[in-house]
Structure formats: C-alpha cells, structure tokens
Coordinates of C-alpha atoms in Angstrom, one line a residue:
Chain C
M168 CA 17.8 -34.2 54.4
D169 CA 16.4 -37.1 52.6
E170 CA 18.8 -38.3 50.1
V171 CA 18.4 -41.2 47.7
H172 CA 20.5 -42.3 44.8
I173 CA 18.7 -43.6 41.9
P174 CA 20.6 -45.4 39.2
C175 CA 19.9 -43.9 35.8
A176 CA 20.6 -44.8 32.2
N177 CA 23.2 -42.8 30.5
V178 CA 21.8 -39.5 29.2
G179 CA 23.1 -37.7 26.2
G180 CA 23.5 -33.9 26.7
A181 CA 24.8 -30.8 25.1
F182 CA 28.2 -31.8 26.1
G183 CA 28.3 -34.1 23.1
R184 CA 28.9 -37.4 24.9
A185 CA 26.9 -39.6 27.2
W186 CA 27.3 -38.7 30.8
R187 CA 26.3 -40.5 33.9
A188 CA 23.1 -38.9 35.4
W189 CA 22.2 -38.5 38.9
M190 CA 19.1 -37.8 40.9
V191 CA 18.9 -36.4 44.3
V192 CA 16.0 -35.7 46.6
L193 CA 16.0 -32.2 47.8
E194 CA 13.3 -31.1 50.2
R195 CA 11.5 -34.5 49.5
E196 CA 11.4 -33.7 45.7
V197 CA 13.5 -35.3 43.0
V198 CA 15.9 -33.1 41.2
T199 CA 17.1 -34.4 37.8
P200 CA 20.1 -33.2 35.9
G201 CA 19.8 -30.7 33.1
T202 CA 17.1 -28.7 34.8
H203 CA 16.7 -25.2 36.0
V204 CA 15.4 -25.5 39.6
C205 CA 13.8 -22.9 41.8
W206 CA 14.4 -23.9 45.5
V207 CA 12.4 -22.0 48.0
V208 CA 14.4 -22.6 51.2
D209 CA 13.8 -21.7 54.9
G210 CA 17.0 -20.6 56.5
A211 CA 20.8 -20.9 56.0
S212 CA 21.2 -24.2 57.6
R213 CA 18.6 -25.9 55.5
Y214 CA 20.3 -24.4 52.5
L215 CA 23.7 -25.6 53.6
E216 CA 22.4 -29.1 54.2
G217 CA 20.5 -29.4 50.9
A218 CA 23.3 -27.8 48.9
T219 CA 26.0 -30.0 50.4
A220 CA 24.0 -33.0 49.5
V221 CA 23.3 -32.0 45.9
L222 CA 26.9 -30.9 45.2
A223 CA 28.5 -33.9 46.9
D224 CA 26.3 -36.2 44.9
S225 CA 26.9 -34.3 41.7
R226 CA 30.6 -34.5 42.2
V227 CA 30.6 -38.2 42.8
T228 CA 28.9 -38.7 39.5
G229 CA 31.6 -36.7 37.7
H230 CA 30.0 -33.3 37.4
K231 CA 32.0 -30.1 38.0
T232 CA 30.3 -28.1 40.7
M233 CA 30.0 -24.4 41.0
V234 CA 28.6 -22.3 43.8
F235 CA 27.4 -18.7 43.6
G236 CA 26.9 -16.8 46.8
P237 CA 27.5 -13.5 48.5
A238 CA 31.3 -13.0 49.1
G239 CA 32.4 -13.9 52.6
S240 CA 29.1 -15.6 53.5
A241 CA 29.3 -18.5 55.8
T242 CA 27.5 -20.8 53.4
L243 CA 29.8 -20.0 50.5
H244 CA 32.7 -20.8 52.6
A245 CA 31.1 -23.9 54.1
L246 CA 30.4 -25.3 50.6
D247 CA 34.1 -25.1 49.6
P248 CA 34.8 -28.7 50.2
V249 CA 32.1 -29.9 47.8
A250 CA 32.4 -27.2 45.2
A251 CA 35.0 -27.0 42.5
L252 CA 34.5 -23.3 42.1
S253 CA 33.0 -20.7 44.5
A254 CA 32.2 -17.2 43.5
D255 CA 30.5 -14.0 44.3
P256 CA 28.8 -13.1 41.0
R257 CA 28.8 -9.4 42.0
I258 CA 32.6 -9.4 42.1
S259 CA 33.5 -12.0 39.5
I260 CA 30.9 -11.5 36.9
L261 CA 28.8 -8.5 37.2
D262 CA 29.7 -5.1 36.0
A263 CA 29.5 -2.2 38.5
G264 CA 27.1 -4.0 40.7
R265 CA 24.3 -4.0 38.1
L266 CA 22.4 -7.1 37.1
V267 CA 23.2 -7.4 33.4
P268 CA 22.3 -10.9 32.4
G269 CA 24.8 -11.2 29.5
P270 CA 28.1 -11.5 31.5
M271 CA 26.5 -13.9 33.9
L272 CA 25.1 -16.1 31.3
D273 CA 28.4 -16.0 29.4
A274 CA 30.2 -17.1 32.6
I275 CA 28.0 -20.2 32.8
R276 CA 28.6 -21.0 29.1
R277 CA 32.3 -20.6 29.7
E278 CA 32.3 -22.8 32.8
A279 CA 30.3 -25.5 31.0
A280 CA 32.8 -25.6 28.1
L281 CA 35.7 -25.5 30.5
A282 CA 34.2 -28.4 32.6
L283 CA 33.9 -30.4 29.3
D284 CA 37.6 -29.7 28.5
E285 CA 38.6 -30.6 32.0
G286 CA 37.0 -34.0 31.5
Y287 CA 33.9 -33.6 33.7
D288 CA 30.7 -35.2 32.8
G289 CA 28.6 -32.1 33.3
L290 CA 28.2 -28.9 35.3
T291 CA 26.0 -28.3 38.4
V292 CA 25.5 -24.8 39.6
M293 CA 24.2 -24.0 43.0
A294 CA 23.2 -20.4 43.4
D295 CA 22.4 -18.8 46.8
M296 CA 20.3 -16.0 45.4
D297 CA 21.1 -13.9 48.4
W298 CA 23.9 -12.6 46.1
L299 CA 21.2 -10.5 44.4
L300 CA 20.2 -8.6 47.6
P301 CA 22.8 -5.8 47.4
L302 CA 21.8 -5.1 43.7
D303 CA 18.4 -3.9 44.8
A304 CA 17.0 -5.2 41.6
D305 CA 13.2 -5.3 41.2
T306 CA 11.1 -8.4 40.6
H307 CA 10.8 -7.8 36.9
T308 CA 14.6 -7.5 36.5
I309 CA 15.3 -10.7 38.4
V310 CA 12.5 -12.7 36.8
G311 CA 13.6 -11.4 33.4
F312 CA 17.2 -12.6 34.2
E313 CA 15.9 -16.0 35.3
L314 CA 14.0 -16.3 32.0
L315 CA 17.2 -15.8 30.0
L316 CA 19.1 -18.2 32.3
D317 CA 16.4 -20.8 31.6
E318 CA 17.1 -20.6 28.0
V319 CA 20.9 -21.1 28.6
V320 CA 20.2 -24.1 30.9
A321 CA 18.0 -25.6 28.2
E322 CA 20.8 -25.0 25.6
L323 CA 23.7 -26.4 27.7
G324 CA 22.0 -29.2 29.6
T325 CA 23.7 -27.9 32.8
T326 CA 21.9 -28.2 36.2
V327 CA 21.3 -24.9 37.8
I328 CA 19.6 -24.7 41.3
C329 CA 18.6 -21.2 42.3
A330 CA 18.0 -21.1 46.1
Y331 CA 15.7 -18.2 47.2
Q332 CA 15.7 -17.9 51.0
R333 CA 12.2 -17.1 52.0
A334 CA 13.3 -14.6 54.6
S335 CA 15.4 -12.6 52.0
F336 CA 12.8 -12.0 49.3
E337 CA 9.3 -10.5 48.9
P338 CA 6.7 -13.2 48.3
Q339 CA 5.8 -11.6 45.0
L340 CA 9.4 -11.9 43.7
I341 CA 9.6 -15.6 44.8
M342 CA 6.3 -16.3 43.0
G343 CA 7.6 -14.6 39.9
A344 CA 10.8 -16.6 40.1
L345 CA 8.9 -19.9 40.6
G346 CA 7.0 -19.1 37.4
V347 CA 10.1 -19.0 35.1
H348 CA 11.8 -22.3 36.4
P349 CA 10.6 -25.5 34.9
A350 CA 11.3 -27.3 38.2
R351 CA 10.4 -26.1 41.7
V352 CA 11.3 -27.6 45.1
G353 CA 10.7 -26.5 48.6
H354 CA 7.4 -25.6 50.3
H355 CA 5.8 -23.0 48.2
D356 CA 2.6 -21.9 46.7
E357 CA 2.0 -22.9 43.1
P358 CA 2.8 -19.9 40.8
P359 CA -0.1 -18.7 38.7
F360 CA 1.7 -19.3 35.4
R361 CA 5.0 -20.7 34.1
L362 CA 7.0 -19.3 31.2
V363 CA 10.0 -21.5 30.5
S364 CA 12.3 -22.1 27.5
A365 CA 11.4 -25.0 25.1
G366 CA 14.9 -24.5 23.5
D367 CA 15.7 -23.0 20.1
G368 CA 14.1 -19.6 20.9
R369 CA 10.7 -21.2 21.7
W370 CA 8.8 -21.0 25.0
V371 CA 6.2 -22.7 26.9
L372 CA 3.5 -20.7 28.7
A373 CA 1.4 -22.6 31.1
G374 CA -1.0 -22.2 34.0
E375 CA -3.6 -19.4 34.6
I376 CA -3.2 -15.7 33.7
D377 CA -5.6 -13.2 35.1
A378 CA -5.3 -9.6 36.2
S379 CA -3.3 -10.6 39.3
A380 CA -0.6 -12.3 37.1
A381 CA -0.8 -10.3 33.9
P382 CA 1.5 -7.4 35.0
L383 CA 4.3 -9.8 35.8
L384 CA 3.8 -11.7 32.5
Q385 CA 3.9 -8.4 30.6
A386 CA 7.1 -7.3 32.5
V387 CA 9.0 -10.6 31.9
L388 CA 8.0 -11.3 28.4
P389 CA 10.4 -8.9 26.6
P390 CA 13.6 -11.0 27.1
A391 CA 11.8 -14.0 25.8
L392 CA 10.7 -12.2 22.5
Q393 CA 14.1 -12.4 20.7
R394 CA 13.2 -14.4 17.7
D395 CA 10.8 -13.2 15.0
P396 CA 8.3 -14.9 14.8
C397 CA 8.5 -16.2 18.4
E398 CA 6.7 -19.4 19.1
V399 CA 5.0 -20.0 22.4
D400 CA 3.4 -23.3 23.2
V401 CA 0.2 -22.6 25.2
S402 CA -1.2 -26.2 25.3
D403 CA -1.0 -26.2 29.0
L404 CA -2.4 -22.7 29.5
R405 CA -5.6 -23.4 31.4
F406 CA -7.0 -19.8 31.6
I407 CA -6.3 -16.4 30.3
D408 CA -8.4 -13.2 30.7
A409 CA -8.5 -9.8 29.0
A410 CA -5.6 -8.6 31.1
G411 CA -3.5 -11.6 30.1
M412 CA -4.4 -11.2 26.4
R413 CA -3.6 -7.5 26.6
A414 CA -0.2 -8.4 28.1
L415 CA 0.6 -10.7 25.2
A416 CA -0.5 -8.2 22.6
H417 CA 1.4 -5.4 24.3
A418 CA 4.6 -7.4 24.5
A419 CA 4.5 -8.4 20.9
V420 CA 3.7 -4.8 19.7
T421 CA 6.4 -3.3 21.9
A422 CA 9.1 -5.9 20.8
R423 CA 7.9 -5.6 17.1
V424 CA 8.0 -9.4 17.0
G425 CA 5.4 -11.7 15.6
L426 CA 4.1 -13.9 18.4
R427 CA 2.7 -17.3 17.5
L428 CA 0.7 -19.0 20.2
R429 CA 0.6 -22.6 19.5
A430 CA -1.9 -25.4 20.3
P431 CA -4.3 -23.8 22.7
R432 CA -6.4 -26.2 24.7
I433 CA -8.7 -23.4 25.9
D434 CA -10.9 -21.3 23.5
L435 CA -8.1 -18.8 22.9
Q436 CA -8.7 -18.2 19.2
R437 CA -12.3 -17.1 19.7
W438 CA -11.5 -15.1 22.9
W439 CA -8.7 -13.4 21.1
G440 CA -11.0 -12.5 18.2
L441 CA -13.6 -11.0 20.6
M442 CA -10.9 -8.7 22.0
E443 CA -10.9 -6.9 18.6
F444 CA -7.3 -5.7 18.9
P445 CA -6.1 -3.2 16.4
P446 CA -5.5 -4.6 12.9
G447 CA -1.8 -5.5 12.6
T448 CA -1.4 -6.6 16.2
P449 CA 1.4 -9.2 15.5
V450 CA -0.2 -12.2 17.3
E451 CA -1.3 -15.4 15.7
I452 CA -3.1 -18.3 17.3
A453 CA -2.1 -21.5 15.6
A454 CA -3.4 -25.0 16.0
Chain K
M13 CA -37.7 16.7 8.5
R14 CA -37.2 13.7 6.1
T15 CA -40.4 12.0 4.9
A16 CA -40.7 8.8 2.9
G17 CA -39.9 9.5 -0.8
A18 CA -37.7 12.4 -0.4
E19 CA -34.4 11.9 -2.1
R20 CA -31.6 13.4 -0.1
R21 CA -29.3 12.0 2.5
V22 CA -29.3 12.8 6.2
D23 CA -26.6 14.7 7.9
R24 CA -26.5 12.9 11.2
F25 CA -27.7 9.7 12.8
I26 CA -31.5 9.4 12.6
H27 CA -33.1 6.9 14.9
E28 CA -36.8 6.4 14.2
A29 CA -39.5 4.0 15.3
L30 CA -42.2 2.7 13.0
I31 CA -45.4 1.6 14.8
Y32 CA -47.2 -0.8 12.5
H33 CA -50.2 -3.1 12.6
G34 CA -49.5 -6.6 11.3
A35 CA -47.5 -8.0 8.4
D36 CA -49.2 -6.3 5.5
D37 CA -48.9 -2.9 7.1
L38 CA -45.2 -3.6 7.7
V39 CA -44.6 -4.4 4.1
A40 CA -46.5 -1.3 2.9
K41 CA -44.5 1.0 5.1
L42 CA -41.0 -0.7 5.0
V43 CA -40.7 -1.4 1.3
P44 CA -40.8 2.3 0.3
F45 CA -38.1 3.1 3.0
I46 CA -35.9 0.4 1.6
T47 CA -36.3 1.3 -2.0
E48 CA -35.8 5.0 -1.2
G49 CA -32.4 4.0 0.3
Q50 CA -31.6 2.0 -2.8
D51 CA -32.5 4.9 -5.1
N52 CA -30.1 7.0 -3.0
G53 CA -27.4 4.5 -3.7
E54 CA -27.2 3.4 -0.1
A55 CA -26.5 -0.1 1.2
V56 CA -29.3 -1.3 3.2
L57 CA -29.2 -3.8 6.1
V58 CA -32.5 -5.4 7.2
A59 CA -32.6 -7.2 10.5
L60 CA -36.0 -8.7 11.3
P61 CA -37.4 -11.7 13.0
P62 CA -37.4 -14.7 10.5
A63 CA -41.1 -14.6 9.4
R64 CA -40.9 -10.9 8.7
L65 CA -37.6 -11.2 7.0
D66 CA -38.9 -13.7 4.5
L67 CA -41.9 -11.6 3.8
V68 CA -40.0 -8.4 3.1
R69 CA -37.4 -10.2 1.0
R70 CA -40.1 -11.2 -1.4
H71 CA -41.1 -7.6 -2.0
V72 CA -37.8 -5.9 -2.7
D73 CA -35.0 -6.3 -5.3
A74 CA -31.9 -7.1 -3.3
S75 CA -29.5 -6.3 -6.1
A76 CA -30.7 -2.7 -6.7
G77 CA -28.8 0.3 -5.4
G78 CA -26.1 -0.4 -2.9
G79 CA -27.6 -3.8 -2.3
I80 CA -29.5 -5.2 0.7
D81 CA -28.1 -7.5 3.4
F82 CA -30.7 -9.5 5.4
V83 CA -30.0 -10.6 9.0
D84 CA -32.2 -13.0 10.8
M85 CA -32.7 -11.2 14.2
A86 CA -33.5 -14.4 16.0
A87 CA -30.4 -16.1 14.7
A88 CA -28.3 -13.1 15.7
G89 CA -29.2 -14.0 19.3
G90 CA -30.8 -12.5 22.4
N91 CA -27.9 -10.3 23.4
P92 CA -28.1 -6.8 22.1
A93 CA -24.3 -6.7 22.1
T94 CA -24.4 -8.7 18.9
I95 CA -26.8 -6.3 17.2
L96 CA -25.0 -3.2 18.4
A97 CA -21.7 -4.6 17.0
L98 CA -23.5 -5.4 13.7
W99 CA -24.8 -1.8 13.4
H100 CA -21.3 -0.4 14.3
R101 CA -19.6 -2.3 11.6
F102 CA -22.3 -1.5 9.0
A103 CA -22.3 2.2 9.8
A104 CA -18.5 2.4 9.8
S105 CA -18.2 0.7 6.4
G106 CA -17.6 4.0 4.7
R107 CA -20.6 3.6 2.3
P108 CA -23.8 5.5 2.6
V109 CA -26.1 3.3 4.5
R110 CA -29.5 2.9 6.1
G111 CA -30.8 0.1 8.4
V112 CA -34.0 -1.6 9.5
G113 CA -33.9 -3.4 12.9
E114 CA -36.8 -4.9 14.7
P115 CA -35.3 -5.9 18.0
V116 CA -38.5 -6.2 20.1
W117 CA -40.9 -8.9 19.3
T118 CA -42.9 -11.6 21.2
G119 CA -40.1 -14.1 21.0
R120 CA -38.1 -12.3 23.6
S121 CA -37.8 -13.3 27.3
A122 CA -38.6 -10.6 29.9
P123 CA -34.9 -9.8 30.7
Q124 CA -34.2 -9.7 26.9
L125 CA -37.0 -7.4 26.3
D126 CA -35.8 -5.1 29.1
E127 CA -32.3 -5.1 27.6
F128 CA -33.4 -4.5 24.1
H129 CA -35.2 -1.4 25.2
H130 CA -32.0 -0.3 27.0
H131 CA -30.3 -1.1 23.6
E132 CA -32.7 1.2 21.8
A133 CA -31.9 4.0 24.2
V134 CA -28.1 3.6 24.0
L135 CA -28.1 3.5 20.2
N136 CA -28.9 7.3 20.3
R137 CA -25.7 7.8 22.3
A138 CA -23.6 5.2 20.4
F139 CA -24.1 6.8 17.0
A140 CA -24.5 10.5 18.0
E141 CA -20.9 11.3 17.1
G142 CA -20.5 8.9 14.2
P143 CA -21.5 8.8 10.5
A144 CA -24.8 10.1 9.3
W145 CA -27.3 7.3 8.6
R146 CA -30.9 6.3 9.2
L147 CA -32.0 3.4 11.4
L148 CA -35.7 2.5 11.4
C149 CA -37.1 0.2 14.1
P150 CA -40.4 -1.4 13.4
Y151 CA -42.7 -2.2 16.4
D152 CA -45.8 -4.3 15.8
A153 CA -48.5 -2.7 17.9
E154 CA -50.7 -5.8 17.4
E155 CA -48.2 -8.1 19.1
V156 CA -45.8 -6.4 21.5
P157 CA -47.1 -5.2 24.9
A158 CA -48.4 -1.7 25.2
D159 CA -45.5 -1.0 27.6
S160 CA -43.0 -1.8 24.8
I161 CA -44.7 0.7 22.5
E162 CA -44.5 3.3 25.2
R163 CA -40.8 2.6 25.6
A164 CA -40.3 2.8 21.9
W165 CA -41.6 6.4 22.1
A166 CA -39.2 7.2 24.9
T167 CA -36.2 5.8 23.0
H168 CA -36.7 7.1 19.5
P169 CA -36.6 10.9 18.7
L170 CA -38.7 10.2 15.6
V171 CA -41.8 8.0 15.4
D172 CA -43.8 7.1 12.4
E173 CA -47.4 6.0 13.2
G174 CA -48.4 5.8 9.6
A175 CA -48.2 9.4 8.4
G176 CA -44.4 9.7 8.2
P177 CA -41.7 10.2 10.8
R178 CA -42.3 13.1 13.2
S179 CA -40.5 14.4 16.3
H180 CA -42.4 14.4 19.5
D181 CA -42.1 15.3 23.2
R182 CA -42.2 11.7 24.6
Y183 CA -38.6 11.1 23.7
R184 CA -36.3 10.9 26.6
E185 CA -32.6 11.7 26.3
D186 CA -31.8 8.9 28.8
G187 CA -34.3 6.5 27.3
G188 CA -36.5 6.8 30.3
G189 CA -33.7 6.3 32.8
V190 CA -32.9 2.7 31.8
L191 CA -29.4 2.6 33.4
G192 CA -30.8 3.7 36.7
R193 CA -33.7 1.3 36.7
P194 CA -32.9 -1.5 39.2
L195 CA -33.0 -5.1 37.9
P196 CA -35.4 -7.6 39.6
E197 CA -33.8 -8.8 42.9
P198 CA -31.9 -12.1 42.7
P199 CA -33.9 -15.0 44.2
A200 CA -33.3 -15.9 47.9
A201 CA -31.7 -19.2 46.7
A202 CA -28.9 -17.2 45.0
I203 CA -25.5 -18.1 46.3
P204 CA -23.7 -14.9 47.6
V205 CA -19.9 -14.8 47.6
A206 CA -18.1 -11.9 49.2
L207 CA -15.4 -10.8 46.9
E208 CA -13.1 -9.2 49.5
G209 CA -10.1 -11.4 49.9
A210 CA -11.3 -14.0 47.4
S211 CA -8.8 -15.1 44.8
L212 CA -9.8 -15.0 41.2
R213 CA -8.6 -18.6 40.8
W214 CA -10.8 -19.8 43.6
L215 CA -13.8 -17.8 42.2
R216 CA -13.3 -19.5 38.8
T217 CA -13.4 -22.9 40.4
L218 CA -16.6 -22.1 42.2
V219 CA -18.2 -20.5 39.1
A220 CA -17.2 -23.5 36.9
E221 CA -18.7 -26.0 39.4
Q222 CA -22.0 -24.0 39.8
A223 CA -22.3 -23.5 36.0
G224 CA -21.8 -27.2 35.4
A225 CA -24.3 -28.1 38.1
A226 CA -26.8 -25.7 36.5
G227 CA -26.5 -27.4 33.1
V228 CA -24.5 -24.9 31.2
A229 CA -23.0 -26.8 28.2
V230 CA -19.4 -28.0 28.9
D231 CA -17.9 -26.0 26.0
R232 CA -19.4 -22.7 27.4
I233 CA -18.0 -23.1 30.9
G234 CA -14.8 -21.4 29.9
D235 CA -16.8 -18.5 28.6
V236 CA -18.7 -18.3 32.0
T237 CA -15.5 -18.2 34.1
L238 CA -13.8 -15.7 31.8
A239 CA -16.8 -13.4 31.8
V240 CA -17.2 -13.6 35.6
T241 CA -13.4 -13.0 36.0
E242 CA -13.8 -9.7 34.0
L243 CA -16.7 -8.6 36.1
V244 CA -14.9 -9.2 39.4
T245 CA -11.7 -7.6 38.0
N246 CA -13.6 -4.6 36.9
S247 CA -15.4 -4.2 40.2
A248 CA -12.1 -4.5 42.2
R249 CA -10.6 -1.9 39.9
H250 CA -13.3 0.7 39.9
A251 CA -15.6 0.4 42.9
P252 CA -14.6 2.1 46.2
G253 CA -15.6 -0.9 48.3
P254 CA -15.6 -4.7 47.9
G255 CA -18.3 -6.2 45.8
T256 CA -20.4 -9.4 46.0
L257 CA -20.9 -12.1 43.5
R258 CA -24.2 -13.9 43.3
L259 CA -24.9 -17.1 41.3
W260 CA -28.3 -18.6 40.5
A261 CA -30.3 -20.2 37.8
D262 CA -33.8 -19.6 36.4
A263 CA -35.7 -21.7 34.0
T264 CA -33.5 -20.9 31.0
S265 CA -30.3 -19.4 32.3
F266 CA -27.4 -19.6 34.7
I267 CA -27.0 -16.1 36.0
C268 CA -23.9 -14.5 37.5
Q269 CA -24.1 -11.0 39.1
V270 CA -21.5 -8.7 40.6
S271 CA -22.7 -5.8 42.7
D272 CA -20.8 -3.1 44.4
D273 CA -20.9 0.5 45.6
G274 CA -19.4 2.0 42.5
R275 CA -21.2 4.2 40.0
I276 CA -21.2 4.0 36.3
D277 CA -22.5 6.9 34.2
D278 CA -21.7 5.7 30.8
P279 CA -24.7 3.8 29.3
L280 CA -22.4 2.4 26.7
V281 CA -20.2 0.6 29.2
G282 CA -19.3 -2.8 27.8
R283 CA -21.3 -2.1 24.7
R284 CA -19.0 0.2 22.7
P285 CA -16.7 -1.7 20.3
P286 CA -13.0 -1.6 21.5
E287 CA -10.9 1.4 20.8
Q288 CA -8.7 0.6 17.8
R289 CA -6.0 3.0 18.7
H290 CA -4.7 1.2 21.8
L291 CA -4.7 -2.2 23.5
G292 CA -6.3 -1.3 26.8
G293 CA -9.7 -2.0 28.3
R294 CA -12.0 -4.6 26.7
G295 CA -12.9 -6.4 29.9
L296 CA -16.6 -5.7 30.1
W297 CA -16.8 -5.8 26.3
L298 CA -15.5 -9.3 26.4
A299 CA -18.0 -10.3 29.2
N300 CA -20.8 -8.9 27.1
Q301 CA -19.7 -10.8 24.0
L302 CA -19.2 -14.0 25.9
S303 CA -22.6 -14.0 27.6
D304 CA -26.1 -14.6 26.2
L305 CA -27.4 -11.4 27.9
F306 CA -25.5 -8.6 29.6
Q307 CA -27.2 -6.2 31.9
V308 CA -25.7 -3.1 33.7
R309 CA -27.6 -0.9 36.1
S310 CA -26.2 1.9 38.1
G311 CA -27.7 4.4 40.4
Q312 CA -28.3 5.3 44.1
F313 CA -28.2 1.5 44.7
G314 CA -24.6 1.2 43.4
T315 CA -23.7 -0.8 40.3
V316 CA -25.0 -4.2 39.3
V317 CA -23.7 -6.2 36.3
R318 CA -25.6 -9.4 35.5
L319 CA -24.7 -12.0 32.9
H320 CA -27.0 -14.7 31.6
F321 CA -25.8 -18.0 30.1
A322 CA -28.2 -20.5 28.5
R323 CA -28.6 -23.8 30.4

C-alpha cells in the first residue's frame, strides 16, 4: 500500500469548527476528507491493508473511525484496533434484514453528532459492502441507497468509503455504484454517468447517457427527486440520447416533481424540444 | 367528386396532384383553389419554392377567410420530415384547413427527390385516419423530370391535369413500393463497422471523428452522434441479427447508414410525430429531425436507414 501524508490547511466542515484534514493514498489515488468514495477492491487482504491505512491515518488526525462489515467477518475483527466502532449494519441498524436507507443514514448522522460531542475532529466511515450480500438487494436498491448516502455525506462533511469487493458483486452493480459516488478508487472502468449530490437537494448529472445506461438512471433517480422543483446541474453531461431524455421525463412525471436541468453544455434544449414530450411534462432546461 | 368552385367541405383527407405548365398556368389554377378555401372559411397554408411563392402571394388576399400562411419550401429544408411535421400541426389545429405543397422541383438533389416522392406516398397513410382536409401538390411538367410526373400519378389518388381533379387507375396504395425500393449501394470507400459487440460510446467517438474529417460543421457533430446512436439502438432492439454501420461522404453530405436483417412494414416509421399520450419511442423520429435527409428502406434485403448531414 502506498501511503503518503500530505499536510493540509485547516478545513471548515459541517462540524462547525475547523478540523485538521488528512489525505491518504489508497490504491495509488488520493482520498480527501469529506468525500463519498467508491473503492473497487480485489480481495480481502487488499481491503484489510487499505482500510487499515486509511483508518489509522484518520485516527491520528483526530477523526473518529467507524467500520461497517458483516458480523463475525475476519476483516471486521482485524480492523478493531484502528476503529472506534465496528458494526454489522444488518444487526445494529437495519430492520428485519431489509435495506431501508432511513435508519442507516440516521445512524451515520447520530455517529457524526456523537463524534463531535466526544471531541473528535470528524468522522471516517469504512464500509465493507459485503454486508449487503445477505440482503439480496438488487442493483437499483443499492444504487438508490448510495445516492441518498451521498446526500448525507455532502451534508455532514463526513468521509465514507464504500468498499465493493470485485468478487462479491455483479459488474453492473459495481458500475452503478461507481456512478453515484463523487470519488472512485481502485481499478475500474469509468462509469457511463455520475449522479451525485451538490448539497441542498440539488444534484449533478455528468457523463454520457445512452440506451445502455438509461435504465439505471431511471431506476436510481426517484430518491434524488425529493425537492420540488429539483435542480440538476448538467454542465458536465457530455451526451444524452432519446432513452436518456425519456428516463429523465419519466422520473419527473412519476415523482410529480418539476425537474430543472441547469447549464447544459450540449444542445440539450433543442434536442429536448425535438422529442415533443406531452405538454405538461415537468422538465425545464435552464441556462 | 369535388371540383374547383364547389362550396362544400370534404369529409376525409384528399391528396391531389396538380400538373401544370409554367408559372402563369400555376397562378391560373392555384388562385381559384386558394380563394375557394377562403370562401369556405378555411385557413390555407401555401408551401412553394420561393419564386413561385412570391408570384402566388401577389395574386391573393392573405387576410380573407381563415387567412393564408406562406411557407418557403426551400427554407423549410430538404428533409421531408420538416414538411410532414408542418402539415401535421396545421391539420391538427382544429380549424377547417386546406394546403398547397410543391415538394418536388428542380432544386432538389437526387436523394432528396427520391425521398420527397416517398413523402408524397406516406402522406396518404399519415392522414388517412385524421381530420378531413385537402392538400394540393403542384408539379411543373415543364421543369421536373418525366419520372417525377409519373411518380406523382402513383402517389396521388386525384390528379388535375387542367380539367379539374379526377380519380385514376395509376394511383398505387404503396406509392409504387417506395419503402421496398433499395437505395443506391454505398460507395466502395464507405467505412464498414460491425455493430456486434461495439459499444455506443466507442461508436460515437468514431462517428464524431469521421463527421469532423468530412467537414460537418462543429455545431452539428453532436446531432450526428445522437442520430447515429438512435439508429444503432433501434437496430439492436428490433433486428434479429447484428447490424452494420457504414460511413461515407459524397459531394454535399456526410452519410451514415445502419443496415440489418430486420423488417419494417410501417412506411411512417420515424416520420409520425411522437405519441402525446406517453413518453416512449421517439428514437427514429429524433434521428429524422436531426438529419438533413432521412431514408428508410425495408424489403427482402433487410432494413436500411440512411442519414445525410450537410458538409
């Protein structure tokens, strides 16, 4: 594991006071605090090595550390010395073994507040996503959960690293997960699109959306469409086809939420007009 | 049968050709058709090549009756999709209407000419179930090729050669089999790309590079990649086997074609305005709207969809 320590200026966060930041190189890529990271990892030993380094470094800089993982797993046990808190989310958080995002996100909020009360400078969460396996949740459910988690991470300024073991998950699920994390490490293909929180109920949609990616987009959009109107920055959207535009229109109609697509770089306004969606389709393209 | 001067409205879509001989003859025959519509209280839309448009405009009172809209057929572009959408909107306006459209004149390129004859044939199908209105299509026998006049007979149930519109036995329900008539083969220099296993993203990069190299304007390259994406997606979805993309350029256009072993029977594919009751479909419609010319042929040879973009 390459590991470097880079001195940083103090960074203000949602914790309401300046806290000393850290950076660590994980899989040859820099992880900065306050981000939601998708780590595609090959094998338990590699996970253990990387997680140990990140958590140890995080603790040294005054952050509370928390590990999620399957109960009784060797990695969860092995990380005990560098984690303030280890938990199996299925037991400690989830209700009846179902992936219901609310309790999980509330737990992270609680831990962040608690860390602050306890005098820590921040909270770092390392999640071995193998904990999801017994839930048998589908790609859309997991990616939708990650989308909501991203909003919480943006709100709290915590660091959450979600480790997806390549051997444990379908490539399509990993690709979907990569698309809803603002930061990605490990050896992976670039996801076709990214949908991440911009804070305050706003989102950023970037990348390329065609018929191969549109079904995933349509499936994961609903949790993002909470605010009405919902603003989505599309300035880094490099391509969208009819299937992608249909996915956006469908999600807005189904959620009964006005969708405001902001600052397109591509010719989205004209393309959208040519689609001749039914009058009243609640999507607006704004400069 | 309606004849010029009669004052009652039609009860279905009437598509008629007017075979005329030069500008004076056009004015003599067209002005009574227009004023009759105005007398009926109909809104009239007149779409003609620019020189003809100016001429006719001088001989009618555009404020009478339901009014007259004039459309420059040259400015409306060389893609029949634009014209079909124009007629759709006009016919669906809820008012009593009649139209004049001269889509075939000497300013058309050979592929455009072919496609406008196809367009004339699909109009019969496009409006068969819709509102009742009259569309008169003038053809100048002194200027357009004899073959075009022949095809006008095949695509119009009524033809007026000077003695009023009459039905005839040269009309063909399928417009003379336009959908099944193969397009000219792509040139040997066309770049073939097997679509099996090719990612859409990779194809877009390739198409954008080739379009740029062929001299397509920078601000149209996005249109080219989007339209080709729709063709490839449509082929993957509907054809039994994998298709082939071919890219080439002629003197005026960059051309992208997707061929496969599928079969399309609907002559209005990609030409019918999107269904307003749901959000689905629209891929080939979008490709048609984005391109300068959209050609679909389907028959024993499979299906070929060809797009032209000005270079």
